[in-house]
CSV table of C-alpha atoms (C1' of nucleotides) in Angstrom, one decimal:
chain,number,residue,atom,x,y,z
A,20,UNK,CA,28.0,24.2,-24.5
A,21,UNK,CA,26.5,26.7,-23.9
A,22,UNK,CA,23.2,26.5,-23.1
A,23,UNK,CA,21.8,23.7,-21.3
A,24,UNK,CA,18.4,23.9,-19.9
A,25,UNK,CA,17.2,23.0,-17.1
A,26,UNK,CA,14.0,23.2,-15.5
A,27,UNK,CA,12.4,22.3,-12.6
A,28,UNK,CA,9.9,23.3,-10.5
A,29,UNK,CA,10.5,23.7,-7.5
A,30,UNK,CA,9.0,21.7,-4.8
A,31,UNK,CA,8.1,23.1,-1.8
A,32,UNK,CA,11.3,24.9,-0.7
A,33,UNK,CA,13.0,22.3,1.1
A,34,UNK,CA,12.0,22.8,4.0
A,35,UNK,CA,11.8,19.9,4.4
A,36,UNK,CA,10.8,18.9,7.8
A,37,UNK,CA,11.4,19.8,11.6
A,38,UNK,CA,12.4,16.5,12.5
A,39,UNK,CA,13.8,16.8,15.9
A,40,UNK,CA,15.2,13.6,15.8
A,41,UNK,CA,18.6,15.0,15.2
A,42,UNK,CA,20.6,11.9,16.5
A,43,UNK,CA,23.7,12.0,17.8
A,44,UNK,CA,26.3,13.7,16.0
A,45,UNK,CA,28.8,16.1,17.0
A,46,UNK,CA,26.9,18.8,17.9
A,47,UNK,CA,29.0,21.7,16.6
A,48,UNK,CA,30.3,24.3,20.0
A,49,UNK,CA,28.6,26.9,17.7
A,50,UNK,CA,28.6,29.6,20.1
A,51,UNK,CA,27.5,32.6,19.1
A,52,UNK,CA,29.0,35.3,17.8
A,53,UNK,CA,29.1,38.8,17.0
A,54,UNK,CA,31.8,39.0,14.7
A,55,UNK,CA,31.4,42.5,13.9
A,56,UNK,CA,34.7,43.2,14.5
A,57,UNK,CA,35.8,45.9,12.5
A,58,UNK,CA,36.2,45.6,9.0
A,59,UNK,CA,38.0,43.3,8.4
A,60,UNK,CA,39.9,42.2,6.2
A,61,UNK,CA,40.0,41.1,3.2
A,62,UNK,CA,39.9,39.6,0.2
A,63,UNK,CA,41.6,36.9,-1.7
A,64,UNK,CA,41.7,35.3,-3.8
A,65,UNK,CA,41.0,35.3,-7.0
A,66,UNK,CA,38.4,36.2,-8.6
A,67,UNK,CA,37.9,35.1,-11.8
A,68,UNK,CA,35.7,36.1,-13.9
A,69,UNK,CA,32.5,34.8,-14.9
A,70,UNK,CA,31.5,35.1,-17.7
A,71,UNK,CA,28.2,35.8,-18.1
A,72,UNK,CA,27.1,34.2,-20.5
A,73,UNK,CA,23.6,34.2,-20.2
A,74,UNK,CA,22.4,33.4,-23.7
A,75,UNK,CA,19.3,35.5,-23.7
A,76,UNK,CA,17.9,34.2,-26.9
A,77,UNK,CA,17.5,30.6,-26.9
A,78,UNK,CA,13.2,30.4,-26.0
A,79,UNK,CA,12.4,28.9,-23.3
A,80,UNK,CA,10.8,26.2,-26.2
A,81,UNK,CA,11.5,23.7,-28.0
A,82,UNK,CA,14.6,24.8,-30.2
A,83,UNK,CA,16.5,22.6,-29.6
A,84,UNK,CA,18.9,23.6,-32.8
A,85,UNK,CA,21.2,24.9,-30.8
A,86,UNK,CA,23.4,22.8,-30.7
A,87,UNK,CA,26.0,22.3,-33.6
A,88,UNK,CA,28.3,19.0,-33.6
A,89,UNK,CA,24.9,17.0,-33.2
A,90,UNK,CA,26.4,14.2,-35.7
A,91,UNK,CA,25.5,11.6,-33.2
A,92,UNK,CA,24.5,8.5,-34.5
A,93,UNK,CA,22.6,7.8,-31.9
A,94,UNK,CA,19.1,8.7,-32.1
A,95,UNK,CA,18.3,10.2,-28.5
A,96,UNK,CA,16.7,13.2,-29.1
A,97,UNK,CA,16.5,15.8,-26.3
A,98,UNK,CA,14.8,17.7,-28.7
A,99,UNK,CA,14.4,20.2,-26.2
A,100,UNK,CA,16.9,19.3,-24.7
A,101,UNK,CA,16.2,19.5,-21.2
A,102,UNK,CA,19.0,16.4,-19.2
A,103,UNK,CA,21.6,14.7,-20.8
A,104,UNK,CA,21.2,11.7,-23.0
A,105,UNK,CA,24.5,9.3,-22.9
A,106,UNK,CA,24.9,7.4,-26.1
A,107,UNK,CA,27.0,4.5,-25.6
A,108,UNK,CA,29.3,5.5,-26.4
A,109,UNK,CA,29.8,7.8,-23.8
A,110,UNK,CA,29.0,5.5,-20.9
A,111,UNK,CA,31.5,2.6,-22.2
A,112,UNK,CA,34.1,4.8,-21.6
A,113,UNK,CA,32.9,6.3,-18.2
A,114,UNK,CA,32.6,2.9,-17.3
A,115,UNK,CA,35.5,2.1,-17.7
A,116,UNK,CA,37.3,4.7,-16.4
A,117,UNK,CA,34.9,3.8,-13.1
A,118,UNK,CA,36.5,0.0,-13.3
A,119,UNK,CA,39.6,1.8,-14.0
A,120,UNK,CA,39.3,3.2,-10.9
A,121,UNK,CA,38.6,6.3,-11.1
A,122,UNK,CA,35.6,7.8,-8.9
A,123,UNK,CA,36.0,11.3,-8.2
A,124,UNK,CA,38.1,13.2,-10.7
A,125,UNK,CA,39.3,16.5,-10.3
A,126,UNK,CA,38.3,20.0,-13.2
A,127,UNK,CA,40.7,18.8,-15.0
A,128,UNK,CA,39.8,15.2,-15.5
A,129,UNK,CA,36.4,16.4,-16.5
A,130,UNK,CA,36.9,18.5,-18.2
A,131,UNK,CA,39.0,16.2,-20.9
A,132,UNK,CA,37.3,13.6,-20.8
A,133,UNK,CA,34.1,15.6,-21.4
A,134,UNK,CA,35.8,17.1,-24.6
A,135,UNK,CA,36.8,13.5,-25.2
A,136,UNK,CA,33.0,12.5,-24.8
A,137,UNK,CA,31.9,15.6,-27.1
A,138,UNK,CA,32.7,14.0,-29.9
A,139,UNK,CA,30.5,10.9,-29.3
A,140,UNK,CA,27.4,13.1,-28.7
A,141,UNK,CA,26.7,16.5,-26.3
A,142,UNK,CA,27.0,16.7,-23.2
A,143,UNK,CA,29.3,19.1,-20.8
A,144,UNK,CA,31.5,18.6,-17.7
A,145,UNK,CA,28.7,18.8,-14.8
A,146,UNK,CA,26.7,15.2,-16.7
A,147,UNK,CA,30.7,13.8,-16.1
A,148,UNK,CA,31.0,15.3,-13.0
A,149,UNK,CA,27.2,13.9,-12.1
A,150,UNK,CA,28.0,10.5,-13.4
A,151,UNK,CA,30.4,9.7,-11.2
A,152,UNK,CA,28.8,10.6,-8.6
A,153,UNK,CA,25.9,9.1,-9.4
A,154,UNK,CA,27.7,6.1,-10.0
A,155,UNK,CA,29.7,5.9,-7.2
A,156,UNK,CA,27.1,5.6,-5.1
A,157,UNK,CA,24.6,3.7,-6.7
A,158,UNK,CA,27.4,1.0,-7.2
A,159,UNK,CA,28.2,1.0,-3.6
A,160,UNK,CA,24.3,0.6,-2.4
A,161,UNK,CA,24.0,-1.7,-4.5
A,162,UNK,CA,27.1,-3.9,-3.1
A,163,UNK,CA,25.5,-2.9,0.4
A,164,UNK,CA,22.4,-4.2,-0.6
A,165,UNK,CA,24.1,-7.7,-1.9
A,166,UNK,CA,26.3,-7.5,1.3
A,167,UNK,CA,23.4,-8.6,3.5
A,168,UNK,CA,23.5,-11.7,1.8
A,169,UNK,CA,27.7,-12.5,2.3
A,170,UNK,CA,30.1,-12.3,4.8
A,171,UNK,CA,31.8,-8.8,4.3
A,172,UNK,CA,31.7,-6.6,1.0
A,173,UNK,CA,35.6,-7.4,-1.0
A,174,UNK,CA,35.8,-3.4,-0.5
A,175,UNK,CA,36.9,-1.7,-3.7
A,176,UNK,CA,40.2,-2.8,-4.9
A,177,UNK,CA,42.3,0.8,-5.3
A,178,UNK,CA,42.0,3.6,-2.5
A,179,UNK,CA,44.1,4.4,-5.1
A,180,UNK,CA,45.0,7.2,-7.9
A,181,UNK,CA,43.9,7.2,-11.2
A,182,UNK,CA,44.4,9.4,-14.0
A,183,UNK,CA,43.1,9.6,-17.9
A,184,UNK,CA,45.6,10.1,-19.9
A,185,UNK,CA,44.7,9.0,-23.7
A,186,UNK,CA,48.0,7.2,-26.0
A,187,UNK,CA,48.9,9.3,-27.7
A,188,UNK,CA,47.6,7.8,-31.4
A,189,UNK,CA,44.3,6.0,-30.8
A,190,UNK,CA,43.2,8.9,-29.0
A,191,UNK,CA,42.9,6.4,-26.7
A,192,UNK,CA,41.1,7.4,-23.0
A,193,UNK,CA,43.9,5.7,-20.7
A,194,UNK,CA,43.1,5.4,-17.2
A,195,UNK,CA,45.3,4.6,-15.4
A,196,UNK,CA,45.3,3.9,-11.4
A,197,UNK,CA,48.6,5.7,-9.4
A,198,UNK,CA,49.6,4.9,-6.4
A,199,UNK,CA,49.3,7.1,-3.4
A,200,UNK,CA,51.8,9.7,-3.3
A,201,UNK,CA,52.1,12.5,-0.9
A,202,UNK,CA,49.6,14.6,-2.1
A,203,UNK,CA,46.7,15.5,-3.1
A,204,UNK,CA,44.9,18.4,-4.4
A,205,UNK,CA,41.9,19.0,-6.1
A,206,UNK,CA,40.0,22.4,-6.5
A,207,UNK,CA,37.9,23.2,-9.0
A,208,UNK,CA,35.8,26.4,-9.6
A,209,UNK,CA,32.4,27.3,-11.3
A,210,UNK,CA,31.0,29.9,-12.8
A,211,UNK,CA,27.2,30.5,-12.5
A,212,UNK,CA,25.1,30.1,-15.4
A,213,UNK,CA,21.7,31.0,-15.9
A,214,UNK,CA,19.6,30.6,-18.6
A,215,UNK,CA,16.7,32.0,-17.6
A,216,UNK,CA,13.7,31.2,-18.5
A,217,UNK,CA,10.9,32.0,-16.2
A,218,UNK,CA,7.6,32.1,-17.5
A,219,UNK,CA,7.0,35.5,-18.0
A,220,UNK,CA,10.9,36.9,-18.3
A,221,UNK,CA,11.5,34.9,-21.7
A,222,UNK,CA,9.5,37.8,-22.8
A,223,UNK,CA,11.8,40.4,-21.8
A,224,UNK,CA,14.9,41.3,-23.3
A,225,UNK,CA,17.8,40.5,-22.2
A,226,UNK,CA,18.6,40.7,-18.4
A,227,UNK,CA,19.3,44.0,-17.2
A,228,UNK,CA,23.0,44.2,-16.4
A,229,UNK,CA,22.3,47.1,-15.1
A,230,UNK,CA,24.6,48.2,-11.7
A,231,UNK,CA,23.0,47.3,-8.8
A,232,UNK,CA,24.9,49.3,-6.5
A,233,UNK,CA,26.7,52.7,-5.5
A,234,UNK,CA,29.7,52.1,-7.2
A,235,UNK,CA,32.0,52.1,-5.0
A,236,UNK,CA,34.8,52.6,-6.8
A,237,UNK,CA,37.3,52.1,-3.1
A,238,UNK,CA,35.7,48.9,-2.0
A,239,UNK,CA,37.3,48.0,0.9
B,18,UNK,CA,42.1,38.1,-14.2
B,19,UNK,CA,41.5,35.3,-12.8
B,20,UNK,CA,44.0,33.5,-11.2
B,21,UNK,CA,42.9,31.5,-8.8
B,22,UNK,CA,45.0,29.5,-7.0
B,23,UNK,CA,43.1,27.4,-4.4
B,24,UNK,CA,45.5,25.0,-3.6
B,25,UNK,CA,44.0,21.9,-1.1
B,26,UNK,CA,45.8,18.9,0.3
B,27,UNK,CA,43.0,16.2,0.0
B,28,UNK,CA,42.8,14.1,2.8
B,29,UNK,CA,43.5,10.9,1.2
B,30,UNK,CA,40.1,10.9,-0.6
B,31,UNK,CA,37.2,10.4,0.2
B,32,UNK,CA,36.6,6.6,-0.7
B,33,UNK,CA,34.8,6.3,2.7
B,34,UNK,CA,34.7,3.4,3.9
B,35,UNK,CA,32.4,0.3,3.7
B,36,UNK,CA,31.7,0.9,7.4
B,37,UNK,CA,29.4,-1.6,8.6
B,38,UNK,CA,28.3,1.0,11.1
B,39,UNK,CA,26.3,2.5,8.5
B,40,UNK,CA,23.7,2.8,11.8
B,41,UNK,CA,24.7,6.1,13.5
B,42,UNK,CA,26.7,8.6,11.7
B,43,UNK,CA,30.7,7.8,11.3
B,44,UNK,CA,32.3,9.7,14.0
B,45,UNK,CA,34.8,11.8,12.5
B,46,UNK,CA,38.3,9.9,12.0
B,47,UNK,CA,40.1,12.4,13.9
B,48,UNK,CA,43.3,10.7,12.8
B,49,UNK,CA,45.4,12.5,10.9
B,50,UNK,CA,45.4,11.5,7.3
B,51,UNK,CA,48.1,11.6,5.1
B,52,UNK,CA,48.0,12.8,2.2
B,53,UNK,CA,48.9,11.8,-1.1
B,54,UNK,CA,49.6,13.2,-4.1
B,55,UNK,CA,48.8,12.2,-7.6
B,56,UNK,CA,50.4,13.4,-10.7
B,57,UNK,CA,47.4,14.9,-12.3
B,58,UNK,CA,47.1,16.0,-15.9
B,59,UNK,CA,45.8,18.0,-17.8
B,60,UNK,CA,45.0,19.8,-20.6
B,61,UNK,CA,42.1,22.1,-21.6
B,62,UNK,CA,39.1,22.1,-23.4
B,63,UNK,CA,36.4,22.9,-22.2
B,64,UNK,CA,33.2,21.9,-24.0
B,65,UNK,CA,32.2,25.6,-23.1
B,66,UNK,CA,34.0,28.2,-23.5
B,67,UNK,CA,36.0,28.4,-20.7
B,68,UNK,CA,38.6,30.1,-20.9
B,69,UNK,CA,41.8,28.6,-20.5
B,70,UNK,CA,42.5,30.7,-18.0
B,71,UNK,CA,45.2,29.1,-16.2
B,72,UNK,CA,48.2,31.3,-15.6
B,73,UNK,CA,51.1,29.2,-15.2
B,74,UNK,CA,52.8,32.3,-13.6
B,75,UNK,CA,52.0,33.3,-9.9
B,76,UNK,CA,54.3,31.4,-7.6
B,77,UNK,CA,52.2,29.8,-5.2
B,78,UNK,CA,54.3,31.9,-3.1
B,79,UNK,CA,53.3,35.7,-1.3
B,80,UNK,CA,52.4,37.4,-4.2
B,81,UNK,CA,50.0,39.9,-1.8
B,82,UNK,CA,50.8,42.3,-4.6
B,83,UNK,CA,48.0,42.1,-6.7
B,84,UNK,CA,45.0,43.9,-5.5
B,85,UNK,CA,45.0,47.2,-6.2
B,86,UNK,CA,42.6,47.5,-3.4
B,87,UNK,CA,45.1,46.1,-0.8
B,88,UNK,CA,44.2,49.9,0.9
B,89,UNK,CA,42.1,48.1,3.9
B,90,UNK,CA,43.1,49.2,6.8
B,91,UNK,CA,42.7,45.8,8.3
B,92,UNK,CA,46.3,44.4,9.2
B,93,UNK,CA,45.7,41.8,6.8
B,94,UNK,CA,47.4,38.8,6.0
B,95,UNK,CA,45.7,36.8,3.4
B,96,UNK,CA,48.8,36.1,2.1
B,97,UNK,CA,48.5,33.2,0.1
B,98,UNK,CA,44.8,34.1,-0.7
B,99,UNK,CA,43.8,30.7,0.3
B,100,UNK,CA,39.7,31.4,1.1
B,101,UNK,CA,37.3,34.0,0.2
B,102,UNK,CA,37.5,36.3,3.0
B,103,UNK,CA,34.4,38.4,3.2
B,104,UNK,CA,34.2,42.0,4.3
B,105,UNK,CA,31.3,43.2,6.9
B,106,UNK,CA,29.9,45.3,4.3
B,107,UNK,CA,29.5,42.4,1.8
B,108,UNK,CA,28.6,39.9,5.0
B,109,UNK,CA,25.5,42.5,5.8
B,110,UNK,CA,24.9,42.9,2.4
B,111,UNK,CA,24.5,39.0,2.8
B,112,UNK,CA,22.6,38.9,5.9
B,113,UNK,CA,20.1,41.9,4.1
B,114,UNK,CA,19.7,39.5,1.6
B,115,UNK,CA,18.6,36.9,3.6
B,116,UNK,CA,16.8,38.3,6.1
B,117,UNK,CA,14.9,39.9,2.9
B,118,UNK,CA,14.4,36.0,2.1
B,119,UNK,CA,16.5,35.1,-0.1
B,120,UNK,CA,17.8,31.5,0.3
B,121,UNK,CA,18.5,29.6,-2.6
B,122,UNK,CA,20.2,32.8,-5.5
B,123,UNK,CA,20.0,31.1,-8.7
B,124,UNK,CA,22.7,31.4,-11.4
B,125,UNK,CA,21.5,34.9,-12.5
B,126,UNK,CA,21.4,35.9,-9.1
B,127,UNK,CA,24.3,35.0,-7.8
B,128,UNK,CA,26.2,37.0,-11.0
B,129,UNK,CA,25.0,39.8,-10.2
B,130,UNK,CA,25.4,39.5,-6.0
B,131,UNK,CA,28.5,38.9,-7.0
B,132,UNK,CA,29.1,42.1,-9.3
B,133,UNK,CA,28.5,44.2,-6.6
B,134,UNK,CA,29.9,42.1,-3.5
B,135,UNK,CA,33.2,42.3,-5.6
B,136,UNK,CA,33.3,46.3,-5.1
B,137,UNK,CA,34.2,45.8,-1.3
B,138,UNK,CA,36.9,42.8,-1.6
B,139,UNK,CA,37.7,40.1,-4.2
B,140,UNK,CA,34.4,37.4,-4.4
B,141,UNK,CA,33.6,35.1,-6.3
B,142,UNK,CA,30.5,33.4,-7.4
B,143,UNK,CA,31.0,30.4,-5.9
B,144,UNK,CA,31.5,32.1,-2.4
B,145,UNK,CA,28.4,33.5,-3.2
B,146,UNK,CA,26.6,30.4,-3.7
B,147,UNK,CA,28.4,28.2,0.0
B,148,UNK,CA,27.4,31.3,1.6
B,149,UNK,CA,23.7,31.0,1.7
B,150,UNK,CA,23.7,27.8,1.3
B,151,UNK,CA,26.0,27.6,4.8
B,152,UNK,CA,24.0,30.2,5.9
B,153,UNK,CA,20.9,28.2,5.5
B,154,UNK,CA,22.1,25.3,6.7
B,155,UNK,CA,23.2,27.1,10.4
B,156,UNK,CA,20.5,28.8,10.7
B,157,UNK,CA,18.7,25.4,10.1
B,158,UNK,CA,20.5,23.8,13.0
B,159,UNK,CA,20.5,26.5,15.7
B,160,UNK,CA,16.3,26.5,15.4
B,161,UNK,CA,16.2,23.3,15.5
B,162,UNK,CA,18.5,23.2,18.6
B,163,UNK,CA,16.1,26.2,20.2
B,164,UNK,CA,13.6,24.5,19.4
B,165,UNK,CA,14.5,21.8,21.2
B,166,UNK,CA,12.8,23.8,24.2
B,167,UNK,CA,10.8,25.8,22.4
B,168,UNK,CA,7.1,24.9,21.5
B,169,UNK,CA,6.9,24.9,18.0
B,170,UNK,CA,9.5,25.8,15.6
B,171,UNK,CA,8.1,29.3,14.4
B,172,UNK,CA,8.7,28.6,10.8
B,173,UNK,CA,10.4,30.4,8.8
B,174,UNK,CA,7.7,32.7,7.1
B,175,UNK,CA,8.2,31.5,3.6
B,176,UNK,CA,8.7,29.5,1.0
B,177,UNK,CA,8.5,31.3,-1.8
B,178,UNK,CA,10.5,32.6,-3.9
B,179,UNK,CA,12.6,35.6,-4.0
B,180,UNK,CA,14.2,37.8,-7.1
B,181,UNK,CA,16.8,40.6,-6.5
B,182,UNK,CA,16.7,43.1,-8.4
B,183,UNK,CA,17.5,47.0,-8.3
B,184,UNK,CA,16.5,49.6,-8.3
B,185,UNK,CA,16.3,51.5,-12.5
B,186,UNK,CA,18.2,54.6,-10.3
B,187,UNK,CA,18.9,53.9,-7.2
B,188,UNK,CA,21.5,50.9,-8.2
B,189,UNK,CA,20.3,49.3,-4.7
B,190,UNK,CA,19.6,46.2,-4.3
B,191,UNK,CA,16.5,44.6,-3.8
B,192,UNK,CA,15.2,42.1,-2.8
B,193,UNK,CA,11.6,41.3,-3.2
B,194,UNK,CA,10.0,38.3,-2.3
B,195,UNK,CA,7.2,36.3,-4.8
B,196,UNK,CA,4.5,34.1,-4.4
B,197,UNK,CA,5.1,31.0,-6.0
B,198,UNK,CA,4.8,30.7,-8.8
B,199,UNK,CA,3.9,27.5,-10.9
B,200,UNK,CA,7.4,27.1,-11.9
B,201,UNK,CA,10.3,27.4,-10.3
B,202,UNK,CA,13.7,27.1,-12.3
B,203,UNK,CA,16.8,26.8,-11.1
B,204,UNK,CA,19.6,25.8,-13.6
B,205,UNK,CA,23.3,26.5,-12.7
B,206,UNK,CA,26.3,25.0,-15.6
B,207,UNK,CA,29.5,24.9,-13.9
B,208,UNK,CA,32.9,25.3,-15.3
B,209,UNK,CA,35.1,23.3,-13.8
B,210,UNK,CA,38.8,24.1,-13.9
B,211,UNK,CA,41.8,23.2,-11.3
B,212,UNK,CA,45.0,24.8,-11.2
B,213,UNK,CA,47.0,22.6,-9.9
B,214,UNK,CA,49.7,24.1,-7.7
B,215,UNK,CA,51.6,20.6,-6.1
B,216,UNK,CA,53.8,21.7,-2.8
B,217,UNK,CA,56.8,20.3,-6.0
B,218,UNK,CA,54.6,22.1,-8.6
B,219,UNK,CA,55.3,24.7,-7.4
B,220,UNK,CA,59.1,25.3,-7.9
B,221,UNK,CA,58.8,24.0,-10.8
B,222,UNK,CA,58.0,25.8,-13.7
B,223,UNK,CA,54.9,26.6,-13.6
B,224,UNK,CA,52.1,23.9,-14.4
B,225,UNK,CA,52.8,21.1,-17.3
B,226,UNK,CA,49.8,22.4,-20.2
B,227,UNK,CA,50.5,18.9,-21.9
B,228,UNK,CA,48.2,17.9,-24.2
B,229,UNK,CA,46.1,15.2,-22.6
B,230,UNK,CA,44.6,14.5,-26.1
B,231,UNK,CA,45.2,14.7,-29.8
B,232,UNK,CA,43.4,18.1,-29.8
B,233,UNK,CA,40.0,17.2,-31.9
B,234,UNK,CA,40.2,20.6,-33.3
B,235,UNK,CA,35.9,19.9,-33.2
B,236,UNK,CA,35.8,18.6,-30.2
B,237,UNK,CA,32.2,19.7,-29.7
C,12,DG,C1',52.5,43.4,25.9
C,13,DC,C1',53.6,39.7,22.7
C,14,DA,C1',53.2,35.2,20.6
C,15,DA,C1',52.8,30.1,20.4
C,16,DA,C1',48.2,26.9,21.2
C,17,DT,C1',43.5,26.9,21.7
C,18,DT,C1',38.6,26.8,20.4
C,19,DA,C1',35.4,28.8,17.2
C,20,DA,C1',33.8,30.4,13.5
C,21,DT,C1',32.3,29.9,9.1
C,22,DG,C1',34.4,28.8,4.0
C,23,DA,C1',34.5,24.5,0.8
C,24,DT,C1',33.7,19.6,0.2
C,25,DT,C1',32.5,15.0,-0.3
C,26,DT,C1',28.4,12.0,0.3
C,27,DA,C1',23.0,11.1,0.7
C,28,DT,C1',18.4,12.0,-0.6
C,29,DT,C1',15.1,13.3,-3.2
C,30,DC,C1',12.7,14.1,-7.2
C,31,DA,C1',11.0,13.9,-11.5
C,32,DA,C1',12.3,12.7,-17.0
C,33,DG,C1',12.1,9.0,-19.8
D,28,DC,C1',12.2,1.5,-13.2
D,29,DT,C1',16.5,3.4,-14.7
D,30,DT,C1',19.4,7.2,-13.8
D,31,DG,C1',19.8,12.2,-14.0
D,32,DA,C1',19.4,16.4,-12.0
D,33,DA,C1',19.3,19.4,-7.9
D,34,DT,C1',19.5,20.2,-3.0
D,35,DA,C1',20.1,19.5,1.9
D,36,DA,C1',23.2,17.4,5.8
D,37,DA,C1',27.9,16.2,7.3
D,38,DT,C1',32.3,16.6,7.4
D,39,DC,C1',36.4,18.6,5.9
D,40,DA,C1',40.1,22.7,7.3
D,41,DT,C1',41.2,27.2,7.2
D,42,DT,C1',40.7,31.0,9.6
D,43,DA,C1',40.1,35.2,12.8
D,44,DA,C1',39.2,35.2,18.0
D,45,DT,C1',40.5,33.9,22.3
D,46,DT,C1',43.7,32.0,26.1
D,47,DT,C1',48.0,31.8,28.3
D,48,DG,C1',53.1,31.7,28.7
D,49,DC,C1',56.1,34.3,29.5
DNA sequence: GCAAATTAATGATTTATTCAAG
DNA sequence: CTTGAATAAATCATTAATTTGC
């Protein structure tokens, strides 16, 4: 939960290259526009709240104590807690789900999976998200590579959707593939969180939460 | 607060295809695709504190009264409120920051920006995130297109990093570009949330909030 | 002058790549 | 070398602009 600390030294800053080889995509018309129209409108939806949990504490350094539930038998270390280090059970369940047909779990599913897997070790929703993302991509690559020798790719059996649930008693996760129905919907909303951990800022006080703007009460 | 409802009918489900034409891009399907639906599940959990704001109520329909600030002169409608529709002020500030050099704000910066822009209209952190993502990408495209006629691309002046801050008194956002430091760090953590809103469910009572899981009290 | 029909922008997602920790 | 993490490119989907037919 909370505090995850990912640090990464940014490389240049992805200014990838100027490569002119853009190809043949479709160039979108993209005429310049000049919207400046008058004040536009507005608002729409939502707003949620992003909880600003930025837990100031947690020195950038070692810590490794923050987790409460670390009981997992797993050896893993993740001392400084840098990146998720899945336990066997976690991987097993994920693979099971994948084999069951799950490819891109929606937010709710991710939540559930995360909760389940959390019993076996530290994990966050994004880890699950990424896992599926990566696993899917890598399986595809692998298959593509293999297909060079094979005739035509078998194509994954199902294009249907999968819902996970669990048996009421066993606390078992169950992935069932459903047929496609008329609508599919997916939404996800994110809350950004970051514990900053700059080399310099870490010695500062938490974070200033001052009001940046004059505070137009009214707003648009 | 809370309550955001994003609904969107998903298209198939990106099961992209094994399309053999990997060499070239994939052309826009263009064909209508029929969405399918799914029943999903759900429950909540969450590893973090995500407040399970899934407010059952709030019919998908009109509402449109929720905003307090609706006095905007704009004609607007944003009835169902689907996607963020930035106001002029918001765009202006974002562009200012962009011109100031900000390209990929980190989570804290996003929070601050969001808080500020929220004064001018409804907005969420992800909108800010996406805005920068899109704006950056599109500026790049534009430049690339232009560079065809020009000699060499000027390349954006700085690859350095930008931090926003605000002057302690003025409540002004200030974007300052810093030189690159040895470390750059960026982390973001997401909280997944989803309120389902199926075409059918909308006429139903809110949403099923069944507990899929046994509810292991412990959950990580 | 409006409002449906088109088109241009652009918000939101997904996929492909890249980077680096272990 | 494997694979978690993160960014950028490619797409998709909606909304605002515009255009067009009454």
